[in-house]
Short mmCIF file of C-alpha atoms and ligand atoms in Angstrom, two decimals:
data_model
loop_
_atom_site.label_atom_id
_atom_site.label_comp_id
_atom_site.label_asym_id
_atom_site.label_seq_id
_atom_site.Cartn_x
_atom_site.Cartn_y
_atom_site.Cartn_z
CA MET M 219 13.36 5.51 23.23
CA LEU M 220 12.84 1.78 23.25
CA ASN M 221 16.02 0.05 22.22
CA ARG M 222 16.48 -3.54 21.21
CA ARG M 223 17.67 -4.64 24.66
CA ARG M 224 14.72 -3.16 26.41
CA PHE M 225 12.42 -4.68 23.86
CA LEU M 226 13.92 -8.14 24.30
CA GLN M 227 13.60 -7.83 28.06
CA SER M 228 10.00 -6.80 27.78
CA SER M 229 9.23 -9.62 25.38
CA PHE M 230 9.67 -12.04 28.29
CA LEU M 231 6.32 -10.80 29.40
CA GLY M 232 4.59 -12.74 26.69
CA SER M 233 3.30 -12.54 23.17
CA SER M 234 3.17 -9.29 21.27
CA SER M 235 -0.58 -8.99 21.61
CA LEU M 236 -0.43 -9.45 25.36
CA LEU M 237 2.28 -6.85 25.54
CA VAL M 238 0.38 -4.37 23.47
CA ASN M 239 -2.76 -4.76 25.53
CA LYS M 240 -0.94 -3.54 28.61
CA TYR M 241 -0.68 -0.12 27.06
CA LYS M 242 -3.45 2.43 26.99
CA PHE M 243 -4.53 4.15 23.80
CA GLY M 244 -2.33 7.13 23.06
CA GLU M 245 0.82 5.67 24.56
CA LEU M 246 3.83 4.89 22.44
CA SER M 247 4.36 1.57 20.75
CA SER M 248 5.45 -1.02 23.25
CA GLN M 249 7.13 -3.01 20.55
CA GLY M 250 9.73 -0.59 19.29
CA PRO M 251 9.85 0.18 15.59
CA ILE M 252 7.64 -1.71 13.16
CA VAL M 253 7.23 -1.64 9.42
CA LEU M 254 4.52 -3.37 7.42
CA SER M 255 3.57 -3.37 3.78
CA THR M 256 0.94 -4.74 1.45
CA TRP M 257 1.59 -8.11 -0.23
CA SER M 258 4.10 -10.67 0.99
CA PRO M 259 6.64 -10.26 -1.85
CA ASN M 260 7.25 -6.85 -0.33
CA VAL M 261 8.97 -8.37 2.71
CA LYS M 262 12.16 -7.49 0.86
CA ALA M 263 11.09 -3.85 0.97
CA ASN M 264 10.35 -4.21 4.69
CA ALA M 265 13.87 -5.54 5.19
CA ALA M 266 15.33 -2.41 3.59
CA ALA M 267 13.08 -0.17 5.68
CA TRP M 268 14.14 -2.10 8.75
CA THR M 269 17.79 -1.16 8.23
CA VAL M 270 16.72 2.42 8.96
CA LEU M 271 14.34 1.64 11.83
CA GLU M 272 16.65 -0.69 13.74
CA LYS M 273 19.20 2.11 13.94
CA ASN M 274 16.57 4.42 15.42
CA GLY M 275 16.13 6.14 12.07
CA ARG M 276 13.07 8.13 11.06
CA ALA M 277 9.96 6.33 9.85
CA LEU M 278 9.78 8.56 6.77
CA ASP M 279 13.31 7.57 5.72
CA ALA M 280 12.43 3.94 6.33
CA VAL M 281 9.32 3.88 4.16
CA GLU M 282 11.05 5.72 1.33
CA LYS M 283 13.99 3.32 1.41
CA GLY M 284 11.68 0.32 1.56
CA VAL M 285 9.40 1.35 -1.27
CA ARG M 286 12.37 2.08 -3.52
CA VAL M 287 13.27 -1.61 -3.41
CA THR M 288 9.97 -2.60 -4.99
CA GLU M 289 10.07 0.29 -7.45
CA ALA M 290 13.40 -0.96 -8.78
CA ASP M 291 12.29 -4.59 -8.99
CA PRO M 292 11.22 -5.51 -12.53
CA SER M 293 9.51 -8.67 -11.33
CA ASP M 294 6.81 -6.62 -9.60
CA GLN M 295 4.56 -5.68 -12.49
CA SER M 296 2.42 -3.34 -10.40
CA VAL M 297 5.08 -0.90 -9.25
CA GLY M 298 7.86 1.20 -10.80
CA TYR M 299 10.31 -0.39 -13.22
CA GLY M 300 8.59 -3.29 -14.99
CA GLY M 301 5.12 -2.03 -14.12
CA LEU M 302 2.42 -2.97 -16.61
CA PRO M 303 1.61 -0.05 -18.89
CA ASP M 304 -1.61 1.73 -19.69
CA ARG M 305 -3.52 0.72 -22.82
CA ASP M 306 -1.25 2.92 -24.95
CA GLY M 307 1.83 1.07 -23.72
CA LYS M 308 3.01 3.81 -21.36
CA VAL M 309 4.19 3.05 -17.83
CA THR M 310 2.72 5.80 -15.66
CA LEU M 311 3.50 5.82 -11.98
CA ASP M 312 1.64 7.15 -8.94
CA ALA M 313 3.13 7.58 -5.47
CA CYS M 314 2.76 9.49 -2.25
CA VAL M 315 4.31 9.92 1.17
CA MET M 316 3.01 11.30 4.45
CA ASP M 317 5.01 12.04 7.57
CA GLU M 318 4.46 12.38 11.30
CA ASN M 319 3.71 16.09 11.01
CA GLY M 320 0.90 15.61 8.53
CA ASN M 321 3.08 16.80 5.66
CA CYS M 322 2.52 14.98 2.41
CA GLY M 323 3.56 14.88 -1.21
CA ALA M 324 2.44 12.99 -4.28
CA VAL M 325 3.06 12.44 -7.96
CA PHE M 326 0.40 11.32 -10.39
CA ALA M 327 1.05 9.63 -13.74
CA LEU M 328 4.79 10.20 -13.68
CA GLU M 329 6.63 8.65 -16.61
CA ASN M 330 10.22 7.47 -17.06
CA ILE M 331 11.33 7.98 -13.47
CA MET M 332 12.22 4.86 -11.54
CA HIS M 333 11.52 6.19 -8.04
CA PRO M 334 8.28 8.14 -7.86
CA VAL M 335 8.24 7.76 -4.06
CA SER M 336 11.37 9.89 -3.82
CA VAL M 337 9.92 12.48 -6.17
CA ALA M 338 6.78 12.55 -4.01
CA ARG M 339 8.93 13.17 -0.96
CA LEU M 340 10.64 16.08 -2.69
CA VAL M 341 7.28 17.52 -3.73
CA MET M 342 6.50 17.51 -0.01
CA GLU M 343 9.82 18.93 1.09
CA LYS M 344 10.78 21.32 -1.68
CA THR M 345 7.60 22.72 -3.17
CA PRO M 346 4.67 24.67 -1.77
CA HIS M 347 2.38 21.95 -3.19
CA VAL M 348 1.16 18.49 -2.30
CA GLN M 349 0.54 16.97 -5.73
CA LEU M 350 2.27 17.23 -9.10
CA THR M 351 0.96 15.43 -12.15
CA GLY M 352 2.29 14.11 -15.45
CA GLU M 353 4.52 16.48 -17.39
CA GLY M 354 4.92 18.90 -14.48
CA ALA M 355 5.90 16.08 -12.14
CA LEU M 356 8.44 14.88 -14.68
CA ARG M 357 9.94 18.34 -15.13
CA PHE M 358 10.21 18.69 -11.36
CA ALA M 359 11.88 15.27 -11.06
CA LEU M 360 14.43 16.16 -13.74
CA SER M 361 15.13 19.47 -12.00
CA GLN M 362 15.94 17.50 -8.87
CA GLY M 363 18.49 15.34 -10.65
CA PHE M 364 16.40 12.25 -11.44
CA LYS M 365 17.28 10.59 -14.74
CA LYS M 366 14.86 9.55 -17.45
CA GLU M 367 14.72 5.80 -17.94
CA ASN M 368 12.71 3.36 -19.98
CA LEU M 369 10.56 1.55 -17.44
CA LEU M 370 8.77 -0.81 -19.86
CA THR M 371 10.52 -4.17 -19.58
CA THR M 372 10.41 -6.79 -22.33
CA GLU M 373 8.09 -8.92 -20.16
CA SER M 374 5.65 -6.13 -19.51
CA GLU M 375 5.68 -5.07 -23.14
CA LYS M 376 4.96 -8.67 -24.11
CA ALA M 377 2.06 -8.86 -21.66
CA TRP M 378 0.67 -5.59 -23.03
CA ARG M 379 0.91 -6.81 -26.65
CA GLU M 380 -0.89 -9.96 -25.64
CA TRP M 381 -3.57 -7.87 -23.94
CA LEU M 382 -3.96 -5.76 -27.08
CA LYS M 383 -5.31 -8.84 -28.87
CA THR M 384 -8.55 -8.58 -26.88
CA SER M 385 -8.15 -5.14 -25.29
CA HIS M 386 -10.53 -6.28 -22.61
CA TYR M 387 -10.17 -4.23 -19.45
CA ASP M 388 -11.11 -6.15 -16.36
CA PRO M 389 -9.42 -5.00 -13.19
CA MET M 390 -11.84 -6.69 -10.88
CA ILE M 391 -10.84 -10.26 -10.30
CA THR M 392 -7.78 -11.12 -8.28
CA VAL M 393 -8.59 -14.56 -7.00
CA ASP M 394 -7.81 -17.90 -8.59
CA ASN M 395 -10.78 -20.16 -9.16
CA ILE M 396 -13.15 -17.28 -9.03
CA GLU M 397 -15.98 -19.56 -10.09
CA GLU M 398 -15.68 -21.26 -6.72
CA GLU M 399 -15.79 -17.91 -4.99
CA ILE M 400 -19.03 -16.99 -6.61
CA ASN M 401 -21.45 -19.35 -4.93
CA LYS M 402 -25.19 -19.50 -5.47
CA GLN M 403 -25.70 -15.82 -6.12
CA LYS M 404 -24.65 -14.41 -9.46
CA PRO M 405 -22.93 -11.05 -9.74
CA LYS M 406 -23.44 -9.09 -12.95
CA GLU M 407 -20.55 -10.50 -14.92
CA VAL M 408 -17.39 -12.27 -13.95
CA LYS M 409 -14.35 -12.41 -16.15
CA GLY M 410 -11.45 -14.66 -15.41
CA GLN M 411 -8.58 -12.29 -15.79
CA ILE M 412 -6.23 -12.51 -12.85
CA ASN M 413 -4.37 -9.32 -12.15
CA ASN M 414 -1.34 -8.97 -10.01
CA HIS M 415 -2.26 -6.54 -7.30
CA ASP M 416 1.13 -5.91 -5.86
CA THR M 417 1.04 -2.20 -5.21
CA ILE M 418 3.18 -1.36 -2.26
CA GLY M 419 1.67 0.57 0.62
CA MET M 420 4.08 0.78 3.53
CA LEU M 421 3.55 2.03 7.09
CA ALA M 422 6.14 2.46 9.80
CA ILE M 423 6.51 3.57 13.37
CA ASP M 424 10.00 4.48 14.49
CA ALA M 425 11.80 4.25 17.81
CA ALA M 426 10.62 7.76 18.69
CA GLY M 427 7.04 6.61 18.20
CA ASN M 428 6.50 8.62 15.03
CA LEU M 429 4.47 7.28 12.12
CA SER M 430 4.96 7.69 8.38
CA GLY M 431 3.74 5.98 5.24
CA ALA M 432 4.34 5.70 1.52
CA CYS M 433 2.53 4.15 -1.39
CA SER M 434 3.70 3.46 -4.94
CA THR M 435 2.10 1.82 -7.96
CA SER M 436 1.96 1.65 -11.72
CA GLY M 437 -1.81 1.53 -11.25
CA MET M 438 -4.24 -0.78 -12.91
CA ALA M 439 -2.74 -2.61 -15.86
CA TYR M 440 -4.04 -1.35 -19.21
CA LYS M 441 -5.91 1.54 -17.63
CA MET M 442 -7.05 4.46 -19.77
CA SER M 443 -4.39 7.04 -20.43
CA GLY M 444 -4.50 9.58 -17.61
CA ARG M 445 -6.31 7.30 -15.17
CA VAL M 446 -5.19 7.74 -11.58
CA GLY M 447 -6.24 5.41 -8.79
CA ASP M 448 -6.20 5.73 -5.03
CA SER M 449 -2.50 5.17 -4.40
CA PRO M 450 -1.19 8.76 -4.72
CA ILE M 451 -4.27 10.34 -3.16
CA ILE M 452 -3.79 11.33 0.45
CA GLY M 453 -6.73 9.98 2.41
CA ALA M 454 -7.49 7.29 -0.17
CA GLY M 455 -4.32 5.26 -0.77
CA LEU M 456 -2.53 6.49 2.35
CA PHE M 457 -3.23 8.43 5.50
CA VAL M 458 -1.12 9.09 8.57
CA ASP M 459 -2.21 10.81 11.76
CA ASN M 460 0.58 10.75 14.25
CA GLU M 461 -1.83 10.90 17.19
CA VAL M 462 -3.76 7.85 16.07
CA GLY M 463 -2.26 5.65 13.39
CA ALA M 464 -1.73 5.11 9.70
CA ALA M 465 -3.39 3.13 6.93
CA THR M 466 -2.79 2.26 3.30
CA SER M 467 -4.61 0.33 0.62
CA THR M 468 -4.26 -1.86 -2.41
CA GLY M 469 -6.67 -3.15 -5.01
CA VAL M 470 -9.25 -1.44 -7.17
CA GLY M 471 -8.47 2.20 -6.52
CA GLU M 472 -11.77 3.56 -7.76
CA GLU M 473 -13.52 1.76 -4.91
CA VAL M 474 -11.03 2.99 -2.32
CA ILE M 475 -11.39 6.59 -3.46
CA LYS M 476 -15.18 6.43 -3.16
CA ILE M 477 -14.95 5.81 0.59
CA CYS M 478 -11.78 7.88 1.28
CA GLY M 479 -10.45 4.52 2.36
CA SER M 480 -7.25 5.11 4.32
CA HIS M 481 -8.61 8.19 6.06
CA THR M 482 -11.69 6.22 6.99
CA VAL M 483 -9.54 3.49 8.53
CA VAL M 484 -7.58 6.02 10.59
CA GLU M 485 -10.75 7.75 11.78
CA LEU M 486 -12.20 4.39 12.80
CA MET M 487 -9.05 3.71 14.83
CA ARG M 488 -9.48 7.13 16.43
CA GLN M 489 -12.90 5.95 17.57
CA GLY M 490 -11.22 3.06 19.35
CA LEU M 491 -11.30 0.24 16.81
CA SER M 492 -8.27 -1.98 16.49
CA PRO M 493 -6.37 -1.76 13.18
CA GLU M 494 -7.96 -4.98 11.94
CA GLU M 495 -11.46 -3.93 12.99
CA ALA M 496 -10.99 -0.54 11.33
CA CYS M 497 -9.80 -2.14 8.08
CA LYS M 498 -12.75 -4.52 8.21
CA LYS M 499 -15.28 -1.72 8.66
CA ALA M 500 -13.81 0.19 5.70
CA VAL M 501 -13.92 -2.93 3.54
CA GLU M 502 -17.54 -3.49 4.59
CA ARG M 503 -18.44 -0.03 3.31
CA ILE M 504 -17.12 -0.95 -0.11
CA VAL M 505 -18.97 -4.24 -0.03
CA LYS M 506 -22.20 -2.54 0.98
CA ARG M 507 -21.93 -0.04 -1.84
CA ASN M 508 -21.37 -2.77 -4.40
CA GLY M 509 -23.78 -5.43 -3.23
CA ILE M 510 -23.25 -8.80 -4.83
CA ASN M 511 -20.78 -7.31 -7.29
CA ALA M 512 -18.38 -6.80 -4.42
CA LYS M 513 -17.39 -10.39 -5.07
CA THR M 514 -15.66 -9.26 -8.23
CA ILE M 515 -13.55 -6.62 -6.48
CA GLN M 516 -10.39 -6.90 -4.48
CA VAL M 517 -9.47 -4.18 -2.01
CA GLY M 518 -7.20 -4.66 0.96
CA PHE M 519 -6.22 -2.30 3.76
CA ILE M 520 -3.45 -2.50 6.30
CA ALA M 521 -3.22 -0.29 9.37
CA LEU M 522 -0.87 0.46 12.23
CA ASN M 523 -1.77 2.37 15.36
CA LYS M 524 0.29 4.48 17.70
CA LYS M 525 0.63 1.59 20.11
CA GLY M 526 2.29 -0.55 17.48
CA GLU M 527 -0.74 -2.77 16.90
CA TYR M 528 -1.37 -3.61 13.28
CA GLY M 529 -3.81 -5.50 11.12
CA GLY M 530 -5.34 -5.87 7.70
CA TYR M 531 -8.55 -6.88 5.98
CA SER M 532 -9.67 -7.43 2.42
CA ILE M 533 -12.78 -8.11 0.37
CA MET M 534 -11.54 -11.29 -1.29
CA LYS M 535 -9.17 -13.78 0.25
CA LYS M 536 -5.49 -14.08 -0.65
CA PHE M 537 -4.48 -10.62 0.48
CA ASP M 538 -1.38 -10.86 2.60
CA TYR M 539 1.03 -8.45 4.19
CA GLY M 540 4.48 -8.60 5.73
CA VAL M 541 5.61 -7.13 9.04
CA ARG M 542 9.14 -6.50 10.30
CA SER M 543 10.03 -5.66 13.88
CA PHE M 544 12.55 -6.76 16.50
CA GLN M 545 10.48 -9.92 16.62
CA GLY M 546 11.64 -10.73 13.10
CA GLU M 547 9.76 -11.04 9.85
CA LYS M 548 6.16 -12.21 9.70
CA VAL M 549 3.64 -12.64 6.93
CA TYR M 550 -0.08 -12.55 7.67
CA ASN M 551 -2.95 -13.66 5.48
CA ALA M 552 -5.53 -10.98 6.03
CA LYS M 553 -9.02 -12.04 6.94
CA SER M 554 -11.53 -11.27 4.24
CA ILE M 555 -15.23 -10.88 3.66
CA TYR M 556 -15.29 -13.62 1.01
C1 SD4 Z 742 -4.76 1.53 -8.26
N1 SD4 Z 742 -4.73 0.67 -6.01
O1 SD4 Z 742 -4.12 2.17 -9.07
C2 SD4 Z 742 -3.99 0.70 -7.24
C3 SD4 Z 742 -3.75 -0.65 -7.84
C4 SD4 Z 742 -3.24 -1.67 -6.91
O2 SD4 Z 742 -2.05 -3.55 -6.60
O3 SD4 Z 742 -3.34 -1.60 -5.71
N2 SD4 Z 742 -2.61 -2.66 -7.42
O4 SD4 Z 742 -5.97 1.49 -8.23
#
């Protein structure tokens, strides 16, 4: 096991990338534990996950603990408590977890439960199933001692009522000044709505070199009732293969599902691509499918391999992700196609 002292000694050898390159594919992370998650506001979730990892805790415990921070934060209107509702005003939550043994659990469209990530973990650990949806997921959560809560905050209700005035659903644009982004070519139609894409996808490698991941979201704001995106779907919103690496996604879930996004990223890493290259290739598939209209879509992936190398890539700019390790906290702006 790589402890902090050993890590600090080894860091004299140079930068993290130099260190990592010394290690052959398939070897354990040279950096000790690492956690990363989509979107920079989630550094606070990384910090909570880190409290598990720095004490040589299990990656699965770390990602659950981390994601719970964002789920309980009403200021994140894309996850858990305070999440923006569907078009009927209901907050419906999607989440999943996957561990180092390839076990996984998920909940789809769960209502009134603050911590869907923990319910997803219990689906994995206590049921013979992988996925529970809606009413059944709620009944299971209640049977496990979770309490029903109102998750629609005054702010989110206000935003929904405002939205009702036009009822225009436009999940596509996430970038300020989109007009500037759309240069000479014209995609089919561009609306100016800016959505907060703050879904949390979190990946971790622990001191034992084991990988786990979790993902949690309230989904696309003002979605149709019953709509489920990529986030709780194993292989789309999250995938972990303990021999290779892990990946997770954020953005327009429909597009991620169509390319089995996170699984694709992991398989590309298996073929030898770095995490960033693998994320880029997956993003390029989405762009290719959508042609010029890709410029109206935001999707971002992050990935972590067994060696402790990580990276991200997105379609549009302004996708960032935070990383926590013994080297401290870092935020990266992912490279993007546009
Ligand atoms: C979804 N991928 O439900 C999610 C949304 C998202 O930040 O990532 N929002 O499609």
